[in-house]
Amino acid sequence: MRSLSIFGATGSVGEQTVDLLRRAGGAEAFRVVALTGGRNLSRLADMARELRAEVAVCADALGLPELRERLAGSGVEAAAGPEAIAEAADRPADWVMSAIVGAAGLVPGIRALRHGAVLALANKESLVTAGPLLMAEAAQHGARILPVDSEHSAIFQALVGEDIAAVERIILTASGGALRDWPLEALAKATVSDALAHPNWAMGQRITIDSASMFNKALEVIETREFFGVEPEQIEVIIHPESLIHSMVGYRDGAIMAHLGAPDMRHAIGYALNWPARAELPVARLDLAQVATLTFRAPDLARYPALRLARAVMARRGLAGAAFNAAKEVALDQFLAGGIGFMEMAGVVEAVLEAMDADLGRENATMSLEDVQAVDHLARIRAAERAGEIARGRAGAGRWT
Ligand code: NDP
């Protein structure tokens, strides 16, 4: 029986993974080793009971008594805290879904690679912060990383049977997010609920806002570079409002291979779950006559400074990705808390990258987990300082206007 674990089981990707497992036979068909969650203890406990997991782990150590109570009599072990999540990743499983949001997903992913698992990677932040490290761990332990981001799954599928040396360019599609059609001058006033109204995809809160600012696409550009090993100049971004082409690979003979499908993450998750086979999946089939038109437009860098910053990160390489991601996470927290405006997030990230230039000079080859964590920590402090300055500036301006 195939064994598997899901990190971030209570989130959007986690829930959709559980949905696919349930349809494929659930606890009768899979041996579920570990399920982890953050704050949603009731959902975590329900899933762990349903799938008869060996262990359920929540991120907050203070949640342990409640989790134990919810699992009483089920035979599922309860554990809590970041170290317990990392230890859950040490338990061998054939297939591991990495769907924790943010930098917290990095350590469990690395630990799962160390026992040679197939790592289905939704947590793009792992590749952005520590791509060379992750790829080296996979190579050293004979593990396999499969992309779960829909764009990267599309690229992976468009590359099957092809030689990466024949690739001229990779074209990432972007929906443009909730604020795609807003006038540029209105973006500064966009609220959290404005940015959450995604036109096509139902996703977690953080990635939905990152989609509106295109920080999500910026992460994906860097993820593409790290995962497929192509040069930054080979990676293009195009806005495709219908979100039906999930990405494309352009070959040196001029051919472009595009991956089309309904905007439903269960395709990419299911592809990784069944790889290298294809299994029947519960996703809507496209009626192309009904679709009729596919449209594209070039992204405007004034609206999406995150895309420009992604290029700067790739030019710096090394630990710049860790600084970028950490600063972006803090800027997003500050936007969610009302401290800074929508367009000020990029300013925070840019200031951190500039301030840390001297600290980021290490070569990829010498990157260690400790280096990544140190840069992540420092970038968070710098980003919080910069966001605080902006917030104080706003409060000061507000007093006199
Ligand atoms: P969600 O916010 O919906 O879920 C995140 C999961 O991580 C939840 O299980 C949450 O627990 C848990 N979690 C949050 N913080 C921590 C922490 N500090 N330590 C441990 N666990 C934590 O996110 P998504 O499912 O949307 O995204 C997950 C990842 O997949 C992200 O990296 C995202 O970029 C990527 N992704 C998502 C897509 C989507 O369609 N949603 C598409 C492509 C990629 P709880 O909810 O219990 O608090």
CSV table of C-alpha atoms and ligand atoms in Angstrom, one decimal:
chain,number,residue,atom,x,y,z
A,1,MET,CA,0.0,0.0,0.0
A,2,ARG,CA,1.3,3.4,-0.9
A,3,SER,CA,2.2,5.6,2.1
A,4,LEU,CA,1.9,9.4,2.1
A,5,SER,CA,1.9,12.5,4.2
A,6,ILE,CA,0.4,16.0,3.7
A,7,PHE,CA,2.0,19.1,5.2
A,8,GLY,CA,-0.5,21.9,5.2
A,9,ALA,CA,-3.4,19.5,5.0
A,10,THR,CA,-6.0,22.0,6.3
A,11,GLY,CA,-5.2,24.6,3.6
A,12,SER,CA,-6.6,25.1,0.1
A,13,VAL,CA,-4.1,22.7,-1.6
A,14,GLY,CA,-4.2,20.3,1.4
A,15,GLU,CA,-8.0,20.1,1.2
A,16,GLN,CA,-7.9,19.4,-2.5
A,17,THR,CA,-5.3,16.7,-2.0
A,18,VAL,CA,-7.5,15.1,0.6
A,19,ASP,CA,-10.5,15.3,-1.8
A,20,LEU,CA,-8.5,13.4,-4.4
A,21,LEU,CA,-7.4,10.8,-1.8
A,22,ARG,CA,-11.0,10.3,-0.7
A,23,ARG,CA,-12.1,9.8,-4.3
A,24,ALA,CA,-9.3,7.3,-4.8
A,25,GLY,CA,-10.3,5.1,-1.8
A,26,GLY,CA,-9.1,7.1,1.2
A,27,ALA,CA,-7.8,5.1,4.2
A,28,GLU,CA,-8.6,1.8,2.4
A,29,ALA,CA,-6.2,2.7,-0.5
A,30,PHE,CA,-3.4,4.7,1.2
A,31,ARG,CA,-1.4,4.4,4.4
A,32,VAL,CA,-1.5,8.0,5.7
A,33,VAL,CA,1.5,8.7,7.8
A,34,ALA,CA,1.3,12.4,8.8
A,35,LEU,CA,-1.1,15.2,8.4
A,36,THR,CA,-0.2,18.7,9.6
A,37,GLY,CA,-2.1,21.9,10.0
A,38,GLY,CA,-1.7,25.4,11.5
A,39,ARG,CA,-4.5,26.7,13.6
A,40,ASN,CA,-7.5,24.8,12.3
A,41,LEU,CA,-7.4,22.0,14.9
A,42,SER,CA,-11.0,20.7,14.4
A,43,ARG,CA,-10.4,20.3,10.6
A,44,LEU,CA,-7.0,18.6,11.2
A,45,ALA,CA,-8.5,16.2,13.7
A,46,ASP,CA,-11.5,15.3,11.4
A,47,MET,CA,-9.1,14.6,8.5
A,48,ALA,CA,-6.8,12.6,10.7
A,49,ARG,CA,-9.7,10.4,11.9
A,50,GLU,CA,-11.1,10.0,8.4
A,51,LEU,CA,-7.8,9.0,6.8
A,52,ARG,CA,-6.6,7.1,9.9
A,53,ALA,CA,-3.3,9.0,10.0
A,54,GLU,CA,-0.5,7.8,12.2
A,55,VAL,CA,0.1,11.3,13.5
A,56,ALA,CA,-1.5,14.7,13.3
A,57,VAL,CA,0.6,17.8,14.0
A,58,CYS,CA,-0.4,21.4,14.5
A,59,ALA,CA,2.0,24.3,14.2
A,60,ASP,CA,1.3,26.0,17.5
A,61,ALA,CA,2.7,24.1,20.6
A,62,LEU,CA,-0.2,25.6,22.6
A,63,GLY,CA,-2.7,23.7,20.5
A,64,LEU,CA,-1.5,20.3,21.7
A,65,PRO,CA,-4.1,19.8,24.6
A,66,GLU,CA,-7.0,20.6,22.3
A,67,LEU,CA,-5.7,18.5,19.5
A,68,ARG,CA,-5.2,15.5,21.9
A,69,GLU,CA,-8.7,15.9,23.1
A,70,ARG,CA,-10.1,16.0,19.6
A,71,LEU,CA,-8.2,12.9,18.7
A,72,ALA,CA,-9.0,11.0,21.9
A,73,GLY,CA,-9.9,7.3,21.2
A,74,SER,CA,-9.0,7.6,17.5
A,75,GLY,CA,-5.6,5.9,17.7
A,76,VAL,CA,-4.0,8.9,16.0
A,77,GLU,CA,-1.0,10.4,17.7
A,78,ALA,CA,-1.1,14.1,18.4
A,79,ALA,CA,2.0,16.4,18.3
A,80,ALA,CA,2.6,20.2,18.1
A,81,GLY,CA,5.1,22.8,17.2
A,82,PRO,CA,7.6,23.4,14.3
A,83,GLU,CA,10.0,20.7,15.5
A,84,ALA,CA,7.2,18.2,15.7
A,85,ILE,CA,6.2,19.1,12.1
A,86,ALA,CA,9.9,18.5,11.0
A,87,GLU,CA,9.9,15.2,12.9
A,88,ALA,CA,6.7,14.2,11.1
A,89,ALA,CA,8.6,14.7,7.9
A,90,ASP,CA,11.3,12.2,9.1
A,91,ARG,CA,8.7,9.5,9.1
A,92,PRO,CA,9.2,7.7,5.8
A,93,ALA,CA,6.4,8.1,3.3
A,94,ASP,CA,6.5,7.3,-0.4
A,95,TRP,CA,4.8,10.5,-1.4
A,96,VAL,CA,4.7,13.8,0.5
A,97,MET,CA,2.6,16.9,-0.3
A,98,SER,CA,4.4,20.1,0.7
A,99,ALA,CA,1.5,22.6,1.0
A,100,ILE,CA,2.4,24.7,4.1
A,101,VAL,CA,2.2,28.4,3.1
A,102,GLY,CA,5.4,30.5,3.4
A,103,ALA,CA,9.0,29.8,4.5
A,104,ALA,CA,7.7,27.4,7.2
A,105,GLY,CA,7.4,24.8,4.5
A,106,LEU,CA,11.1,24.6,3.8
A,107,VAL,CA,12.4,22.5,6.7
A,108,PRO,CA,9.7,19.7,6.4
A,109,GLY,CA,10.3,19.6,2.7
A,110,ILE,CA,14.1,19.1,3.1
A,111,ARG,CA,13.6,16.5,5.8
A,112,ALA,CA,11.2,14.5,3.5
A,113,LEU,CA,13.7,14.6,0.7
A,114,ARG,CA,16.3,13.0,3.1
A,115,HIS,CA,14.4,9.8,3.2
A,116,GLY,CA,14.0,9.7,-0.6
A,117,ALA,CA,10.3,10.6,-0.9
A,118,VAL,CA,8.6,11.9,-4.0
A,119,LEU,CA,8.0,15.5,-2.8
A,120,ALA,CA,4.9,17.1,-4.5
A,121,LEU,CA,5.9,20.7,-4.1
A,122,ALA,CA,3.2,23.3,-3.8
A,123,ASN,CA,5.3,25.4,-1.4
A,124,LYS,CA,7.0,27.5,-4.0
A,125,GLU,CA,8.7,29.5,-1.2
A,126,SER,CA,11.1,26.5,-0.7
A,127,LEU,CA,12.5,26.8,-4.2
A,128,VAL,CA,12.7,30.6,-4.0
A,129,THR,CA,14.5,30.7,-0.7
A,130,ALA,CA,16.7,27.7,-1.0
A,131,GLY,CA,16.4,26.3,-4.6
A,132,PRO,CA,20.1,25.0,-4.9
A,133,LEU,CA,19.9,23.4,-1.4
A,134,LEU,CA,16.6,21.7,-2.2
A,135,MET,CA,17.8,20.3,-5.5
A,136,ALA,CA,21.1,19.1,-4.0
A,137,GLU,CA,19.2,17.3,-1.2
A,138,ALA,CA,17.0,15.6,-3.7
A,139,ALA,CA,20.0,14.5,-5.8
A,140,GLN,CA,22.0,13.3,-2.8
A,141,HIS,CA,19.1,11.2,-1.4
A,142,GLY,CA,17.7,9.9,-4.7
A,143,ALA,CA,14.4,11.8,-4.0
A,144,ARG,CA,12.2,13.4,-6.6
A,145,ILE,CA,10.5,16.8,-6.6
A,146,LEU,CA,7.4,17.1,-8.6
A,147,PRO,CA,5.9,20.6,-9.2
A,148,VAL,CA,2.4,21.3,-8.0
A,149,ASP,CA,2.1,24.9,-8.8
A,150,SER,CA,-0.2,24.8,-11.9
A,151,GLU,CA,2.2,26.8,-14.1
A,152,HIS,CA,5.2,24.5,-13.2
A,153,SER,CA,3.1,21.4,-13.5
A,154,ALA,CA,2.1,22.6,-17.0
A,155,ILE,CA,5.8,23.3,-17.9
A,156,PHE,CA,6.8,19.9,-16.5
A,157,GLN,CA,4.2,18.2,-18.7
A,158,ALA,CA,5.1,20.2,-21.8
A,159,LEU,CA,8.7,19.0,-21.3
A,160,VAL,CA,7.9,15.3,-21.1
A,161,GLY,CA,10.1,13.4,-23.6
A,162,GLU,CA,11.9,16.6,-24.6
A,163,ASP,CA,15.5,17.8,-24.1
A,164,ILE,CA,15.8,20.8,-21.9
A,165,ALA,CA,18.7,22.0,-24.1
A,166,ALA,CA,16.1,22.5,-26.9
A,167,VAL,CA,14.1,24.9,-24.9
A,168,GLU,CA,14.3,28.5,-26.1
A,169,ARG,CA,11.9,30.1,-23.6
A,170,ILE,CA,9.4,29.3,-20.9
A,171,ILE,CA,6.2,31.5,-20.9
A,172,LEU,CA,4.4,31.7,-17.6
A,173,THR,CA,0.8,32.8,-17.8
A,174,ALA,CA,-0.7,35.1,-15.2
A,175,SER,CA,-4.3,35.9,-14.6
A,176,GLY,CA,-3.4,39.4,-13.5
A,177,GLY,CA,-5.3,38.9,-10.3
A,178,ALA,CA,-8.2,40.7,-8.7
A,179,LEU,CA,-7.1,44.2,-9.6
A,180,ARG,CA,-6.0,43.5,-13.2
A,181,ASP,CA,-8.4,46.0,-14.7
A,182,TRP,CA,-8.2,48.8,-12.1
A,183,PRO,CA,-6.7,52.1,-13.2
A,184,LEU,CA,-3.1,52.3,-12.1
A,185,GLU,CA,-3.7,55.4,-9.9
A,186,ALA,CA,-6.4,53.5,-8.0
A,187,LEU,CA,-4.2,50.7,-6.9
A,188,ALA,CA,-2.7,52.6,-4.0
A,189,LYS,CA,-6.1,52.5,-2.3
A,190,ALA,CA,-6.9,48.9,-2.9
A,191,THR,CA,-8.0,47.1,0.3
A,192,VAL,CA,-7.5,43.5,1.4
A,193,SER,CA,-11.1,42.5,0.3
A,194,ASP,CA,-10.5,44.2,-3.1
A,195,ALA,CA,-7.3,42.1,-3.6
A,196,LEU,CA,-9.0,38.9,-2.5
A,197,ALA,CA,-11.6,38.9,-5.3
A,198,HIS,CA,-9.7,36.7,-7.7
A,199,PRO,CA,-11.5,36.3,-11.0
A,200,ASN,CA,-10.6,32.6,-11.7
A,201,TRP,CA,-8.9,30.7,-9.0
A,202,ALA,CA,-10.1,29.8,-5.5
A,203,MET,CA,-6.9,29.7,-3.3
A,204,GLY,CA,-5.6,30.6,0.2
A,205,GLN,CA,-5.8,34.2,1.3
A,206,ARG,CA,-2.0,34.9,1.0
A,207,ILE,CA,-1.5,33.6,-2.5
A,208,THR,CA,-4.6,35.4,-3.7
A,209,ILE,CA,-3.3,38.7,-2.6
A,210,ASP,CA,0.1,37.8,-4.0
A,211,SER,CA,-1.7,37.1,-7.2
A,212,ALA,CA,-3.1,40.6,-7.3
A,213,SER,CA,0.3,42.2,-6.7
A,214,MET,CA,2.0,39.6,-8.9
A,215,PHE,CA,4.4,38.8,-6.1
A,216,ASN,CA,3.1,35.3,-6.7
A,217,LYS,CA,4.2,35.5,-10.3
A,218,ALA,CA,7.5,36.9,-9.2
A,219,LEU,CA,8.0,33.9,-6.9
A,220,GLU,CA,7.0,31.6,-9.8
A,221,VAL,CA,9.6,33.2,-12.2
A,222,ILE,CA,12.3,32.5,-9.6
A,223,GLU,CA,10.8,29.0,-9.0
A,224,THR,CA,11.0,28.3,-12.8
A,225,ARG,CA,14.7,29.3,-12.8
A,226,GLU,CA,15.5,27.1,-9.9
A,227,PHE,CA,13.4,24.1,-10.9
A,228,PHE,CA,14.1,23.8,-14.6
A,229,GLY,CA,17.6,25.4,-14.5
A,230,VAL,CA,16.9,27.8,-17.4
A,231,GLU,CA,18.5,31.3,-17.6
A,232,PRO,CA,16.5,34.3,-16.4
A,233,GLU,CA,16.3,35.7,-19.9
A,234,GLN,CA,14.5,32.6,-21.1
A,235,ILE,CA,11.6,33.2,-18.7
A,236,GLU,CA,8.7,35.4,-19.9
A,237,VAL,CA,5.4,36.4,-18.2
A,238,ILE,CA,2.3,37.0,-20.1
A,239,ILE,CA,-1.2,38.0,-18.8
A,240,HIS,CA,-3.8,35.6,-19.9
A,241,PRO,CA,-7.1,36.6,-18.2
A,242,GLU,CA,-9.0,33.4,-19.0
A,243,SER,CA,-6.4,31.3,-17.0
A,244,LEU,CA,-7.0,28.3,-19.4
A,245,ILE,CA,-3.4,28.0,-20.6
A,246,HIS,CA,-1.4,27.2,-17.5
A,247,SER,CA,2.0,27.9,-19.1
A,248,MET,CA,4.0,27.2,-22.3
A,249,VAL,CA,7.3,26.0,-23.4
A,250,GLY,CA,8.9,27.4,-26.6
A,251,TYR,CA,11.4,25.3,-28.4
A,252,ARG,CA,14.3,26.3,-30.6
A,253,ASP,CA,12.4,25.2,-33.7
A,254,GLY,CA,9.7,27.8,-33.0
A,255,ALA,CA,7.1,25.3,-31.7
A,256,ILE,CA,5.3,26.3,-28.5
A,257,MET,CA,3.8,23.5,-26.3
A,258,ALA,CA,0.9,24.9,-24.2
A,259,HIS,CA,-0.9,23.1,-21.4
A,260,LEU,CA,-4.6,23.9,-21.3
A,261,GLY,CA,-7.2,22.9,-18.7
A,262,ALA,CA,-9.9,24.3,-16.4
A,263,PRO,CA,-8.5,26.4,-13.5
A,264,ASP,CA,-8.7,23.7,-10.9
A,265,MET,CA,-5.7,22.8,-8.7
A,266,ARG,CA,-6.8,19.2,-8.5
A,267,HIS,CA,-5.4,18.7,-12.0
A,268,ALA,CA,-1.8,19.6,-11.0
A,269,ILE,CA,-2.2,17.9,-7.6
A,270,GLY,CA,-3.6,14.8,-9.3
A,271,TYR,CA,-0.9,14.7,-11.9
A,272,ALA,CA,1.8,14.7,-9.1
A,273,LEU,CA,-0.2,12.1,-7.2
A,274,ASN,CA,-0.4,9.7,-10.1
A,275,TRP,CA,2.8,10.5,-11.9
A,276,PRO,CA,4.2,9.1,-14.1
A,277,ALA,CA,0.8,7.7,-14.9
A,278,ARG,CA,-2.3,9.7,-15.7
A,279,ALA,CA,-5.5,8.8,-13.8
A,280,GLU,CA,-9.0,10.0,-14.3
A,281,LEU,CA,-9.5,13.3,-12.4
A,282,PRO,CA,-12.7,15.2,-11.3
A,283,VAL,CA,-11.9,18.4,-13.2
A,284,ALA,CA,-14.2,20.1,-15.7
A,285,ARG,CA,-13.4,19.4,-19.4
A,286,LEU,CA,-12.9,22.4,-21.6
A,287,ASP,CA,-15.4,23.1,-24.2
A,288,LEU,CA,-13.2,25.0,-26.6
A,289,ALA,CA,-16.1,26.1,-28.9
A,290,GLN,CA,-17.7,27.6,-25.8
A,291,VAL,CA,-14.3,29.2,-24.8
A,292,ALA,CA,-14.0,30.6,-28.3
A,293,THR,CA,-11.3,33.2,-27.5
A,294,LEU,CA,-8.1,33.2,-25.6
A,295,THR,CA,-6.5,36.6,-25.0
A,296,PHE,CA,-3.0,37.8,-23.9
A,297,ARG,CA,-1.3,41.0,-23.0
A,298,ALA,CA,2.1,42.0,-21.8
A,299,PRO,CA,2.3,42.9,-18.1
A,300,ASP,CA,2.9,46.6,-17.3
A,301,LEU,CA,5.9,46.8,-14.9
A,302,ALA,CA,4.6,50.0,-13.4
A,303,ARG,CA,1.6,48.1,-12.1
A,304,TYR,CA,3.6,45.0,-11.1
A,305,PRO,CA,7.0,46.1,-9.6
A,306,ALA,CA,7.3,42.6,-8.1
A,307,LEU,CA,8.2,41.3,-11.6
A,308,ARG,CA,11.1,43.8,-11.9
A,309,LEU,CA,12.2,42.7,-8.4
A,310,ALA,CA,12.2,39.0,-9.4
A,311,ARG,CA,14.7,39.9,-12.1
A,312,ALA,CA,16.9,41.7,-9.6
A,313,VAL,CA,16.8,38.6,-7.3
A,314,MET,CA,17.8,36.3,-10.1
A,315,ALA,CA,20.7,38.6,-11.1
A,316,ARG,CA,21.9,38.5,-7.4
A,317,ARG,CA,21.2,34.7,-7.0
A,318,GLY,CA,22.5,33.0,-3.9
A,319,LEU,CA,20.6,34.1,-0.8
A,320,ALA,CA,18.7,37.0,-2.4
A,321,GLY,CA,15.7,34.7,-2.8
A,322,ALA,CA,15.5,34.1,0.9
A,323,ALA,CA,15.6,37.9,1.6
A,324,PHE,CA,13.0,38.5,-1.1
A,325,ASN,CA,10.6,35.9,0.2
A,326,ALA,CA,11.0,36.9,3.8
A,327,ALA,CA,10.5,40.6,3.1
A,328,LYS,CA,7.5,39.8,0.9
A,329,GLU,CA,5.9,37.8,3.7
A,330,VAL,CA,6.4,40.6,6.2
A,331,ALA,CA,5.1,43.2,3.7
A,332,LEU,CA,2.0,41.1,3.1
A,333,ASP,CA,1.4,40.7,6.9
A,334,GLN,CA,1.6,44.5,7.2
A,335,PHE,CA,-0.8,45.0,4.3
A,336,LEU,CA,-3.2,42.5,5.8
A,337,ALA,CA,-2.9,44.4,9.2
A,338,GLY,CA,-3.6,47.7,7.5
A,339,GLY,CA,-0.2,49.1,8.3
A,340,ILE,CA,0.9,49.7,4.6
A,341,GLY,CA,-0.9,50.2,1.3
A,342,PHE,CA,-1.1,47.7,-1.5
A,343,MET,CA,1.5,49.4,-3.7
A,344,GLU,CA,3.8,49.9,-0.7
A,345,MET,CA,4.5,46.2,-0.4
A,346,ALA,CA,7.0,46.3,-3.3
A,347,GLY,CA,8.7,49.3,-1.7
A,348,VAL,CA,9.4,47.4,1.5
A,349,VAL,CA,10.8,44.4,-0.4
A,350,GLU,CA,13.0,46.6,-2.6
A,351,ALA,CA,14.4,48.5,0.4
A,352,VAL,CA,15.3,45.2,2.1
A,353,LEU,CA,17.0,43.8,-1.0
A,354,GLU,CA,19.1,47.0,-1.3
A,355,ALA,CA,19.9,47.2,2.4
A,356,MET,CA,21.0,43.5,2.4
A,357,ASP,CA,23.1,43.6,-0.8
A,358,ALA,CA,26.3,43.2,1.1
A,359,ASP,CA,25.0,40.2,3.1
A,360,LEU,CA,23.8,38.3,0.0
A,361,GLY,CA,27.1,37.8,-1.8
A,362,ARG,CA,27.5,34.1,-1.0
A,363,GLU,CA,27.7,31.6,-3.8
A,364,ASN,CA,25.0,29.0,-4.3
A,365,ALA,CA,27.4,26.2,-3.8
A,366,THR,CA,28.0,27.2,-0.2
A,367,MET,CA,24.4,27.8,0.7
A,368,SER,CA,23.4,26.0,3.9
A,369,LEU,CA,20.1,25.8,5.7
A,370,GLU,CA,21.6,28.0,8.5
A,371,ASP,CA,22.6,30.7,5.9
A,372,VAL,CA,19.0,30.7,4.5
A,373,GLN,CA,17.5,30.9,8.0
A,374,ALA,CA,19.9,33.7,9.0
A,375,VAL,CA,19.1,35.8,5.9
A,376,ASP,CA,15.4,35.1,6.3
A,377,HIS,CA,15.6,36.3,9.9
A,378,LEU,CA,17.5,39.5,9.1
A,379,ALA,CA,15.2,40.3,6.1
A,380,ARG,CA,12.2,40.0,8.4
A,381,ILE,CA,13.6,42.5,10.9
A,382,ARG,CA,14.6,45.0,8.1
A,383,ALA,CA,11.2,44.6,6.4
A,384,ALA,CA,9.3,45.2,9.7
A,385,GLU,CA,11.5,48.3,10.3
A,386,ARG,CA,10.8,49.7,6.8
A,387,ALA,CA,7.1,48.9,7.0
A,388,GLY,CA,7.0,50.6,10.4
A,389,GLU,CA,8.6,53.7,8.9
A,390,ILE,CA,6.0,53.8,6.2
A,391,ALA,CA,3.1,53.3,8.7
A,392,ARG,CA,4.4,56.0,10.9
A,393,GLY,CA,4.7,58.3,7.9
A,394,ARG,CA,1.1,57.6,7.0
A,395,ALA,CA,-0.1,58.2,10.5
A,396,GLY,CA,1.9,61.5,10.6
A,397,ALA,CA,0.5,62.6,7.3
A,398,GLY,CA,-3.0,61.6,8.5
A,399,ARG,CA,-2.8,63.9,11.5
A,400,TRP,CA,-2.3,67.0,9.4
A,401,THR,CA,-4.6,66.3,6.5
B,1,NDP,P1,-3.5,28.1,2.7
B,1,NDP,O1,-3.3,29.4,3.5
B,1,NDP,O2,-4.9,27.8,2.3
B,1,NDP,O3,-3.0,26.9,3.6
B,1,NDP,C1,-1.8,26.9,4.2
B,1,NDP,C2,-1.6,25.6,5.1
B,1,NDP,O4,-0.4,25.8,5.9
B,1,NDP,C3,-2.7,25.4,6.1
B,1,NDP,O5,-2.8,24.0,6.4
B,1,NDP,C4,-2.2,26.1,7.3
B,1,NDP,O6,-2.8,25.7,8.5
B,1,NDP,C5,-0.7,25.8,7.3
B,1,NDP,N1,0.1,26.7,8.0
B,1,NDP,C6,0.0,28.1,8.0
B,1,NDP,N2,1.1,28.6,8.6
B,1,NDP,C7,1.8,27.6,9.1
B,1,NDP,C8,3.0,27.5,9.8
B,1,NDP,N3,3.7,28.6,10.3
B,1,NDP,N4,3.5,26.2,10.1
B,1,NDP,C9,2.9,25.1,9.7
B,1,NDP,N5,1.7,25.2,8.9
B,1,NDP,C10,1.2,26.4,8.6
B,1,NDP,O7,-2.5,28.1,1.6
B,1,NDP,P2,-2.6,27.4,0.1
B,1,NDP,O8,-3.1,26.0,0.2
B,1,NDP,O9,-3.3,28.4,-0.8
B,1,NDP,O10,-1.1,27.4,-0.3
B,1,NDP,C11,-0.2,26.5,0.2
B,1,NDP,C12,1.1,26.6,-0.7
B,1,NDP,O11,0.8,26.2,-2.0
B,1,NDP,C13,1.7,28.0,-0.8
B,1,NDP,O12,3.1,27.9,-0.8
B,1,NDP,C14,1.1,28.5,-2.1
B,1,NDP,O13,2.0,29.5,-2.7
B,1,NDP,C15,1.1,27.2,-2.9
B,1,NDP,N6,0.1,27.2,-4.0
B,1,NDP,C16,-1.2,27.3,-3.7
B,1,NDP,C17,-2.1,27.2,-4.7
B,1,NDP,C18,-3.6,27.3,-4.5
B,1,NDP,O14,-4.4,27.1,-5.4
B,1,NDP,N7,-4.0,27.5,-3.2
B,1,NDP,C19,-1.7,27.1,-6.1
B,1,NDP,C20,-0.3,27.0,-6.3
B,1,NDP,C21,0.6,27.0,-5.3
B,1,NDP,P3,-4.3,26.3,9.1
B,1,NDP,O15,-5.1,26.6,7.9
B,1,NDP,O16,-4.7,25.1,9.9
B,1,NDP,O17,-3.9,27.5,9.9
